[in-house]
Tab-separated table of C-alpha atoms and ligand atoms in Angstrom:
chain	number	residue	atom	x	y	z
A	1	UNK	CA	98.074	33.135	-235.763
A	2	UNK	CA	99.534	33.749	-232.337
A	3	UNK	CA	100.267	30.633	-230.272
A	4	UNK	CA	101.489	30.225	-226.694
A	5	UNK	CA	103.476	26.999	-226.348
A	6	UNK	CA	103.678	25.861	-222.705
A	7	UNK	CA	106.402	23.890	-220.934
A	8	UNK	CA	106.870	23.240	-217.250
A	9	UNK	CA	108.681	20.059	-216.333
A	10	UNK	CA	111.500	17.923	-217.710
A	11	UNK	CA	109.478	15.609	-219.989
A	12	UNK	CA	107.890	18.643	-221.669
A	13	UNK	CA	111.087	20.049	-223.137
A	14	UNK	CA	111.856	17.321	-225.651
A	15	UNK	CA	108.203	17.372	-226.733
A	16	UNK	CA	108.024	21.098	-227.435
A	17	UNK	CA	111.408	21.273	-229.229
A	18	UNK	CA	110.311	19.922	-232.642
A	19	UNK	CA	106.983	21.792	-232.465
A	20	UNK	CA	108.686	25.122	-231.745
A	21	UNK	CA	111.065	24.459	-234.616
A	22	UNK	CA	108.234	23.766	-237.096
A	23	UNK	CA	106.321	26.814	-235.941
A	24	UNK	CA	109.372	29.012	-236.383
A	25	UNK	CA	109.529	27.960	-240.018
A	26	UNK	CA	105.852	28.821	-240.612
A	27	UNK	CA	105.501	32.432	-241.745
A	28	UNK	CA	101.878	32.634	-240.623
A	29	UNK	CA	102.559	31.604	-237.012
A	30	UNK	CA	103.904	33.746	-234.200
A	31	UNK	CA	104.817	31.351	-231.400
A	32	UNK	CA	105.819	32.394	-227.878
A	33	UNK	CA	107.282	29.945	-225.381
A	34	UNK	CA	105.982	30.061	-221.793
A	35	UNK	CA	107.962	28.211	-219.103
A	36	UNK	CA	105.961	27.789	-215.899
A	37	UNK	CA	109.043	27.027	-213.792
A	38	UNK	CA	107.586	23.784	-212.383
A	39	UNK	CA	111.115	22.435	-212.826
A	40	UNK	CA	113.826	24.982	-212.111
A	41	UNK	CA	117.143	23.217	-211.273
A	42	UNK	CA	119.651	23.695	-214.076
A	43	UNK	CA	119.952	19.917	-214.425
A	44	UNK	CA	116.178	19.490	-214.673
A	45	UNK	CA	115.554	22.353	-217.084
A	46	UNK	CA	118.363	24.574	-218.560
A	47	UNK	CA	120.435	21.702	-219.839
A	48	UNK	CA	117.538	20.544	-222.052
A	49	UNK	CA	117.240	23.986	-223.629
A	50	UNK	CA	120.945	23.891	-224.433
A	51	UNK	CA	121.076	20.294	-225.668
A	52	UNK	CA	117.992	20.639	-227.851
A	53	UNK	CA	118.551	24.198	-229.039
A	54	UNK	CA	115.224	25.383	-227.656
A	55	UNK	CA	115.015	29.171	-227.731
A	56	UNK	CA	114.915	30.935	-224.356
A	57	UNK	CA	111.380	31.140	-222.971
A	58	UNK	CA	109.669	34.419	-223.853
A	59	UNK	CA	107.904	34.321	-220.520
A	60	UNK	CA	108.946	32.561	-217.316
A	61	UNK	CA	106.311	32.192	-214.576
A	62	UNK	CA	108.741	31.042	-211.858
A	63	UNK	CA	106.183	28.967	-209.949
A	64	UNK	CA	108.538	26.361	-208.428
A	65	UNK	CA	107.555	23.364	-206.251
A	66	UNK	CA	104.629	22.933	-203.878
A	67	UNK	CA	101.688	20.681	-203.195
A	68	UNK	CA	99.514	19.916	-206.219
A	69	UNK	CA	97.020	22.619	-205.328
A	70	UNK	CA	99.701	25.206	-204.630
A	71	UNK	CA	101.609	24.458	-207.812
A	72	UNK	CA	98.495	24.318	-210.002
A	73	UNK	CA	97.060	27.449	-208.484
A	74	UNK	CA	100.297	29.417	-208.914
A	75	UNK	CA	100.566	28.410	-212.576
A	76	UNK	CA	96.907	29.426	-213.112
A	77	UNK	CA	97.267	32.863	-211.550
A	78	UNK	CA	100.438	33.686	-213.480
A	79	UNK	CA	99.370	32.152	-216.798
A	80	UNK	CA	96.029	33.986	-216.726
A	81	UNK	CA	97.925	37.302	-216.707
A	82	UNK	CA	100.003	36.181	-219.671
A	83	UNK	CA	96.905	35.132	-221.650
A	84	UNK	CA	95.103	38.371	-220.925
A	85	UNK	CA	98.107	40.407	-222.042
A	86	UNK	CA	99.068	38.316	-225.102
A	87	UNK	CA	95.577	37.369	-226.292
A	88	UNK	CA	96.747	34.229	-228.167
A	89	UNK	CA	94.637	32.455	-230.804
A	90	UNK	CA	95.725	29.097	-229.378
A	91	UNK	CA	97.434	27.647	-226.305
A	92	UNK	CA	99.395	24.475	-226.966
A	93	UNK	CA	100.180	22.109	-224.075
A	94	UNK	CA	102.121	18.818	-224.062
A	95	UNK	CA	102.115	15.760	-221.811
A	96	UNK	CA	100.486	15.340	-218.459
A	97	UNK	CA	102.224	17.403	-215.798
A	98	UNK	CA	100.545	19.877	-213.453
A	99	UNK	CA	101.554	22.788	-215.717
A	100	UNK	CA	99.731	21.110	-218.625
A	101	UNK	CA	96.463	20.922	-216.784
A	102	UNK	CA	96.752	24.333	-215.073
A	103	UNK	CA	97.297	26.230	-218.361
A	104	UNK	CA	94.515	24.308	-220.071
A	105	UNK	CA	91.998	25.321	-217.436
A	106	UNK	CA	93.054	28.977	-217.654
A	107	UNK	CA	92.836	29.074	-221.470
A	108	UNK	CA	89.519	27.211	-221.599
A	109	UNK	CA	87.940	29.687	-219.130
A	110	UNK	CA	89.166	32.611	-221.165
A	111	UNK	CA	87.638	31.088	-224.294
A	112	UNK	CA	91.059	30.458	-225.913
A	113	UNK	CA	91.242	27.187	-227.897
A	114	UNK	CA	93.643	24.560	-226.528
A	115	UNK	CA	95.681	22.012	-228.411
A	116	UNK	CA	96.880	18.990	-226.361
A	117	UNK	CA	99.856	17.002	-227.684
A	118	UNK	CA	99.997	13.473	-226.338
A	119	UNK	CA	96.248	13.312	-225.730
A	120	UNK	CA	94.210	10.242	-224.812
A	121	UNK	CA	96.780	8.215	-222.856
A	122	UNK	CA	95.126	6.518	-219.894
A	123	UNK	CA	96.547	4.372	-217.101
A	124	UNK	CA	93.002	4.051	-215.646
A	125	UNK	CA	94.638	4.706	-212.267
A	126	UNK	CA	93.336	7.888	-210.669
A	127	UNK	CA	95.795	7.605	-207.789
A	128	UNK	CA	98.361	8.808	-210.320
A	129	UNK	CA	98.403	12.655	-210.421
A	130	UNK	CA	99.158	12.532	-214.144
A	131	UNK	CA	95.923	10.618	-214.845
A	132	UNK	CA	93.858	13.469	-213.340
A	133	UNK	CA	95.899	15.936	-215.390
A	134	UNK	CA	95.222	13.933	-218.597
A	135	UNK	CA	91.493	13.577	-217.956
A	136	UNK	CA	90.975	17.285	-217.267
A	137	UNK	CA	93.166	18.462	-220.108
A	138	UNK	CA	91.505	16.215	-222.675
A	139	UNK	CA	88.021	17.129	-221.498
A	140	UNK	CA	88.761	20.791	-222.199
A	141	UNK	CA	91.056	20.649	-225.261
A	142	UNK	CA	89.734	21.614	-228.702
A	143	UNK	CA	92.440	19.834	-230.687
A	144	UNK	CA	93.707	16.437	-229.454
A	145	UNK	CA	96.877	15.072	-230.994
A	146	UNK	CA	97.539	11.409	-230.259
A	147	UNK	CA	100.601	9.175	-230.377
A	148	UNK	CA	98.852	5.833	-230.804
A	149	UNK	CA	95.439	4.532	-231.819
A	150	UNK	CA	94.609	3.229	-228.362
A	151	UNK	CA	94.536	6.900	-227.321
A	152	UNK	CA	91.984	7.657	-230.054
A	153	UNK	CA	89.838	4.853	-228.725
A	154	UNK	CA	90.031	6.189	-225.138
A	155	UNK	CA	89.018	9.681	-226.253
A	156	UNK	CA	86.089	8.448	-228.325
A	157	UNK	CA	84.911	6.369	-225.386
A	158	UNK	CA	84.924	9.526	-223.281
A	159	UNK	CA	82.713	11.244	-225.825
A	160	UNK	CA	85.285	13.489	-227.544
A	161	UNK	CA	84.121	14.567	-230.993
A	162	UNK	CA	86.194	12.406	-233.441
A	163	UNK	CA	86.725	15.496	-235.626
A	164	UNK	CA	88.914	16.949	-232.866
A	165	UNK	CA	91.167	13.883	-232.591
A	166	UNK	CA	94.281	13.660	-234.811
A	167	UNK	CA	96.597	10.690	-234.749
A	168	UNK	CA	99.917	12.254	-235.617
A	169	UNK	CA	102.666	10.127	-234.091
A	170	UNK	CA	105.088	10.924	-231.308
A	171	UNK	CA	106.952	14.263	-230.933
A	172	UNK	CA	109.279	12.781	-228.298
A	173	UNK	CA	110.496	10.370	-230.948
A	174	UNK	CA	110.950	13.219	-233.417
A	175	UNK	CA	113.472	14.604	-230.933
A	176	UNK	CA	115.131	11.234	-230.305
A	177	UNK	CA	115.616	10.524	-234.034
A	178	UNK	CA	116.950	14.027	-234.655
A	179	UNK	CA	119.561	13.897	-231.928
A	180	UNK	CA	120.444	10.242	-231.937
A	181	UNK	CA	123.617	10.685	-233.908
A	182	UNK	CA	124.906	13.634	-231.882
A	183	UNK	CA	124.281	11.653	-228.690
A	184	UNK	CA	126.160	8.649	-230.099
A	185	UNK	CA	129.353	10.739	-230.275
A	186	UNK	CA	129.512	11.320	-226.511
A	187	UNK	CA	130.637	7.923	-225.176
A	188	UNK	CA	129.203	8.351	-221.646
A	189	UNK	CA	129.934	4.698	-220.647
A	190	UNK	CA	133.682	5.374	-221.025
A	191	UNK	CA	133.337	8.374	-218.717
A	192	UNK	CA	131.650	6.165	-216.126
A	193	UNK	CA	134.114	3.361	-216.744
A	194	UNK	CA	131.494	0.819	-217.748
A	195	UNK	CA	131.137	-1.369	-220.808
A	196	UNK	CA	128.496	-0.641	-223.467
A	197	UNK	CA	125.692	-3.193	-223.397
A	198	UNK	CA	126.754	-4.551	-219.975
A	199	UNK	CA	125.101	-2.223	-217.513
A	200	UNK	CA	121.589	-1.502	-216.238
A	201	UNK	CA	120.178	2.014	-216.369
A	202	UNK	CA	117.577	2.999	-213.771
A	203	UNK	CA	115.246	5.945	-213.306
A	204	UNK	CA	112.630	6.254	-210.603
A	205	UNK	CA	110.499	9.179	-209.519
A	206	UNK	CA	106.788	8.255	-209.394
A	207	UNK	CA	105.293	9.257	-206.002
A	208	UNK	CA	103.694	5.751	-205.723
A	209	UNK	CA	107.187	4.197	-205.920
A	210	UNK	CA	109.387	6.696	-204.054
A	211	UNK	CA	107.128	8.242	-201.391
A	212	UNK	CA	106.175	4.927	-199.768
A	213	UNK	CA	109.098	3.542	-197.704
A	214	UNK	CA	108.280	-0.143	-198.120
A	215	UNK	CA	107.830	0.132	-201.896
A	216	UNK	CA	111.005	2.133	-202.406
A	217	UNK	CA	112.945	-0.225	-200.140
A	218	UNK	CA	111.782	-3.300	-202.096
A	219	UNK	CA	112.718	-1.770	-205.436
A	220	UNK	CA	116.133	-0.625	-204.246
A	221	UNK	CA	116.823	-4.116	-202.761
A	222	UNK	CA	116.110	-5.590	-206.183
A	223	UNK	CA	118.415	-3.043	-207.826
A	224	UNK	CA	121.180	-3.819	-205.296
A	225	UNK	CA	120.891	-7.489	-206.226
A	226	UNK	CA	121.106	-6.620	-209.931
A	227	UNK	CA	124.187	-4.641	-209.006
A	228	UNK	CA	125.866	-7.963	-208.142
A	229	UNK	CA	125.577	-8.984	-211.839
A	230	UNK	CA	126.296	-5.737	-213.636
A	231	UNK	CA	126.822	-2.028	-212.886
A	232	UNK	CA	123.539	-0.253	-212.150
A	233	UNK	CA	123.689	3.411	-213.185
A	234	UNK	CA	121.020	5.535	-211.521
A	235	UNK	CA	120.739	9.198	-212.503
A	236	UNK	CA	118.628	10.204	-209.579
A	237	UNK	CA	115.647	12.618	-209.537
A	238	UNK	CA	115.824	15.141	-206.664
A	239	UNK	CA	112.573	13.804	-205.195
A	240	UNK	CA	113.906	10.247	-205.083
A	241	UNK	CA	117.279	11.274	-203.584
A	242	UNK	CA	115.434	13.100	-200.833
A	243	UNK	CA	113.332	10.022	-200.035
A	244	UNK	CA	116.252	7.572	-200.095
A	245	UNK	CA	118.068	9.775	-197.549
A	246	UNK	CA	114.974	10.359	-195.445
A	247	UNK	CA	114.116	6.606	-195.248
A	248	UNK	CA	117.788	5.637	-194.653
A	249	UNK	CA	117.785	3.109	-197.554
A	250	UNK	CA	121.062	1.322	-198.405
A	251	UNK	CA	122.182	1.855	-201.984
A	252	UNK	CA	125.568	0.150	-201.703
A	253	UNK	CA	125.645	-1.430	-205.154
A	254	UNK	CA	124.152	1.455	-207.132
A	255	UNK	CA	126.063	4.063	-209.143
A	256	UNK	CA	123.967	7.077	-208.229
A	257	UNK	CA	124.738	10.146	-210.314
A	258	UNK	CA	123.135	13.557	-210.792
A	259	UNK	CA	120.317	13.851	-213.396
A	260	UNK	CA	121.785	13.992	-216.894
A	261	UNK	CA	121.120	16.249	-219.830
A	262	UNK	CA	119.230	14.998	-222.842
A	263	UNK	CA	122.164	13.972	-225.025
A	264	UNK	CA	124.153	12.275	-222.276
A	265	UNK	CA	121.115	10.387	-221.136
A	266	UNK	CA	120.230	9.319	-224.669
A	267	UNK	CA	123.765	8.024	-225.123
A	268	UNK	CA	123.551	6.031	-221.873
A	269	UNK	CA	120.116	4.642	-222.722
A	270	UNK	CA	121.206	3.566	-226.231
A	271	UNK	CA	124.159	1.738	-224.704
A	272	UNK	CA	122.330	0.087	-221.780
A	273	UNK	CA	121.868	-3.689	-221.629
A	274	UNK	CA	118.596	-3.150	-219.837
A	275	UNK	CA	116.545	-0.188	-218.563
A	276	UNK	CA	114.467	-0.332	-215.374
A	277	UNK	CA	112.137	2.630	-214.953
A	278	UNK	CA	108.837	4.079	-213.888
A	279	UNK	CA	108.964	6.861	-216.494
A	280	UNK	CA	106.454	7.118	-219.300
A	281	UNK	CA	108.901	8.603	-221.812
A	282	UNK	CA	111.544	5.911	-221.342
A	283	UNK	CA	109.055	3.198	-222.199
A	284	UNK	CA	108.679	4.878	-225.576
A	285	UNK	CA	112.321	5.735	-226.184
A	286	UNK	CA	113.599	2.206	-225.364
A	287	UNK	CA	111.050	0.838	-227.840
A	288	UNK	CA	112.696	2.842	-230.622
A	289	UNK	CA	116.240	2.189	-229.384
A	290	UNK	CA	115.584	-1.599	-229.199
A	291	UNK	CA	116.673	-1.774	-225.565
A	292	UNK	CA	114.701	-4.066	-223.234
A	293	UNK	CA	112.731	-2.069	-220.686
A	294	UNK	CA	111.288	-3.293	-217.381
A	295	UNK	CA	108.593	-0.901	-216.180
A	296	UNK	CA	108.401	-0.828	-212.371
A	297	UNK	CA	104.695	-0.014	-212.260
A	298	UNK	CA	101.416	-1.894	-212.092
A	299	UNK	CA	99.942	-0.186	-215.149
A	300	UNK	CA	100.947	1.847	-218.145
A	301	UNK	CA	99.194	4.548	-220.142
A	302	UNK	CA	101.398	3.493	-223.073
A	303	UNK	CA	100.237	-0.023	-223.964
A	304	UNK	CA	101.624	0.248	-227.474
A	305	UNK	CA	105.162	-0.057	-225.964
A	306	UNK	CA	104.210	-3.483	-224.619
A	307	UNK	CA	102.205	-4.697	-227.665
A	308	UNK	CA	104.695	-3.484	-230.267
A	309	UNK	CA	107.760	-2.461	-228.197
A	310	UNK	CA	110.418	-3.750	-225.849
A	311	UNK	CA	108.517	-2.883	-222.700
A	312	UNK	CA	107.487	-5.330	-220.013
A	313	UNK	CA	105.303	-4.328	-217.075
A	314	UNK	CA	106.796	-6.005	-213.968
A	315	UNK	CA	105.348	-4.091	-211.009
A	316	UNK	CA	107.322	-3.325	-207.874
A	317	UNK	CA	107.721	-6.695	-206.197
A	318	UNK	CA	111.386	-7.533	-205.644
A	319	UNK	CA	111.143	-11.173	-206.794
A	320	UNK	CA	109.213	-10.303	-209.930
A	321	UNK	CA	111.710	-7.607	-210.885
A	322	UNK	CA	114.637	-10.020	-210.401
A	323	UNK	CA	112.910	-12.812	-212.328
A	324	UNK	CA	112.301	-10.479	-215.285
A	325	UNK	CA	115.872	-9.163	-215.082
A	326	UNK	CA	117.306	-12.715	-215.319
A	327	UNK	CA	115.039	-13.552	-218.254
A	328	UNK	CA	116.344	-10.524	-220.168
A	329	UNK	CA	119.897	-11.505	-219.249
A	330	UNK	CA	119.292	-14.895	-220.782
A	331	UNK	CA	118.238	-13.130	-223.974
A	332	UNK	CA	114.546	-13.807	-223.477
A	333	UNK	CA	112.964	-10.609	-224.693
A	334	UNK	CA	111.261	-9.598	-227.881
A	335	UNK	CA	112.770	-7.081	-230.230
A	336	UNK	CA	110.261	-4.503	-231.503
A	337	UNK	CA	109.055	-2.795	-234.580
A	338	UNK	CA	108.490	0.957	-234.365
A	339	UNK	CA	104.838	1.826	-233.590
A	340	UNK	CA	102.907	3.401	-236.437
A	341	UNK	CA	103.873	7.016	-237.253
A	342	UNK	CA	106.788	7.161	-234.791
A	343	UNK	CA	108.815	8.312	-237.720
A	344	UNK	CA	110.214	11.724	-236.821
A	345	UNK	CA	107.490	13.748	-238.508
A	346	UNK	CA	104.857	14.162	-235.814
A	347	UNK	CA	105.549	17.868	-235.198
A	348	UNK	CA	105.315	18.558	-238.906
A	349	UNK	CA	101.854	16.957	-238.957
A	350	UNK	CA	100.754	18.852	-235.863
A	351	UNK	CA	101.740	22.249	-237.243
A	352	UNK	CA	100.155	21.531	-240.579
A	353	UNK	CA	96.844	20.646	-238.887
A	354	UNK	CA	96.976	23.768	-236.678
A	355	UNK	CA	97.591	25.986	-239.726
A	356	UNK	CA	94.484	24.582	-241.359
A	357	UNK	CA	92.217	25.424	-238.432
A	358	UNK	CA	89.976	28.433	-238.433
A	359	UNK	CA	89.985	29.625	-234.845
B	1	LIG	C1	106.863	15.928	-212.355
B	1	LIG	C2	105.544	15.457	-213.062
B	1	LIG	C3	105.716	14.073	-213.585
B	1	LIG	C4	106.923	13.955	-214.452
B	1	LIG	C5	108.128	14.412	-213.691
B	1	LIG	C6	109.388	14.335	-214.470
B	1	LIG	C7	103.453	16.335	-212.109
B	1	LIG	C8	102.271	15.981	-211.237
B	1	LIG	N1	104.430	15.458	-212.082
B	1	LIG	O1	107.067	15.123	-211.254
B	1	LIG	O2	104.559	13.755	-214.328
B	1	LIG	O3	107.067	12.610	-214.866
B	1	LIG	O4	107.908	15.807	-213.303
B	1	LIG	O5	110.501	14.692	-213.712
B	1	LIG	O6	103.429	17.336	-212.743
B	1	LIG	N2	112.501	19.296	-207.451
B	1	LIG	C9	113.766	19.817	-207.399
B	1	LIG	N3	114.173	20.533	-208.525
B	1	LIG	C10	113.396	20.752	-209.600
B	1	LIG	C11	112.105	20.180	-209.634
B	1	LIG	C12	111.669	19.474	-208.526
B	1	LIG	O7	114.500	19.659	-206.457
B	1	LIG	O8	113.829	21.425	-210.573
B	1	LIG	C13	112.053	18.483	-206.295
B	1	LIG	C14	111.282	19.286	-205.281
B	1	LIG	O9	111.553	18.811	-204.023
B	1	LIG	C15	109.836	18.982	-205.666
B	1	LIG	C16	109.930	17.547	-206.091
B	1	LIG	O10	111.225	17.459	-206.768
B	1	LIG	O11	108.963	19.140	-204.576
B	1	LIG	C17	108.833	17.119	-207.049
B	1	LIG	O12	108.737	18.019	-208.138
B	1	LIG	P1	107.359	18.138	-208.914
B	1	LIG	O13	107.504	19.055	-210.102
B	1	LIG	O14	106.296	18.475	-207.966
B	1	LIG	O15	107.066	16.713	-209.405
B	1	LIG	P2	107.987	15.586	-210.106
B	1	LIG	O16	108.130	14.490	-209.127
B	1	LIG	O17	109.271	16.177	-210.643
């Protein structure tokens, strides 16, 4: 069975790593890795391949940045050529970035079956580009692998044949559990001259938070105030840095640093007293690491991290963020149990199911 595994942007890399590893061990699978080039900076891409031991991509599409239409179209044009040349039996996509959707459309139109890993997540907010990507990808995918049972319910509600839905757990957590010990050896807080457990870790990159001056200003003001109580470490996404400069926003109390690699970031996250983020992945990772997480969004496609995890949805209002921060500081947050099947074996289940398909 010939499979094209697709990655494009930062959050894809840690999801594909355990799947590629399992496929390599399967004698009946020939897997090729296609990198669309949606993310291209060394700090947003190469470092993850090194940290996670992901083999070099077999094909690189080099699409780069652009508007949604430009980026999606470029991926489609280039990926179609690869599919026609390689004639795979299956295309496997992960997550919800533009590359995920673009490659799914191409494969579906060529009659190539598609497997979607992390299917069924819904924020029910179509102003979020990822929500559109999730809806389109899941409508076209033949095999839908889910991380939590709420995703199964969403898919069934949308009319997906239950036989196509497989609840397998979370591949991102496979990667976290595998590398947790190696990350623990790094001691990143010492390098930053901060004390473990006594700093806040921030990430921010959602267009709804960083592209709107008043929203970004309010969030950064809250973070500056938090900076009066403890160091605030902020590995900053290129998009966010651009906006902060463009809008002339003061970041006096923030320790802004370049984006980190996987292991360094995992070390920092494990040691943080609190995480404030608008990332989807961090909501899941903090749940496993038992670190309180304030999500600076009005909705989440990952409700299991609130119901069973350390996540709290606080929105983007400055006062609400600060109120939640002080509650956590007083120790008022709930420790979590790991969600069902977030046990490090999701990729194993996925590859086993794929091997049993007759395409
Ligand atoms: C993308 C994903 C988002 C994911 C995020 C993780 C979509 C719609 N969005 O958002 O779901 O959570 O990745 O980071 O697919 N840039 C660089 N260097 C890079 C990549 C991007 O400087 O290597 C800058 C460019 O100015 C670019 C901007 O960041 O225009 C946005 O990049 P893009 O890939 O369009 O979206 P992200 O915001 O990274």
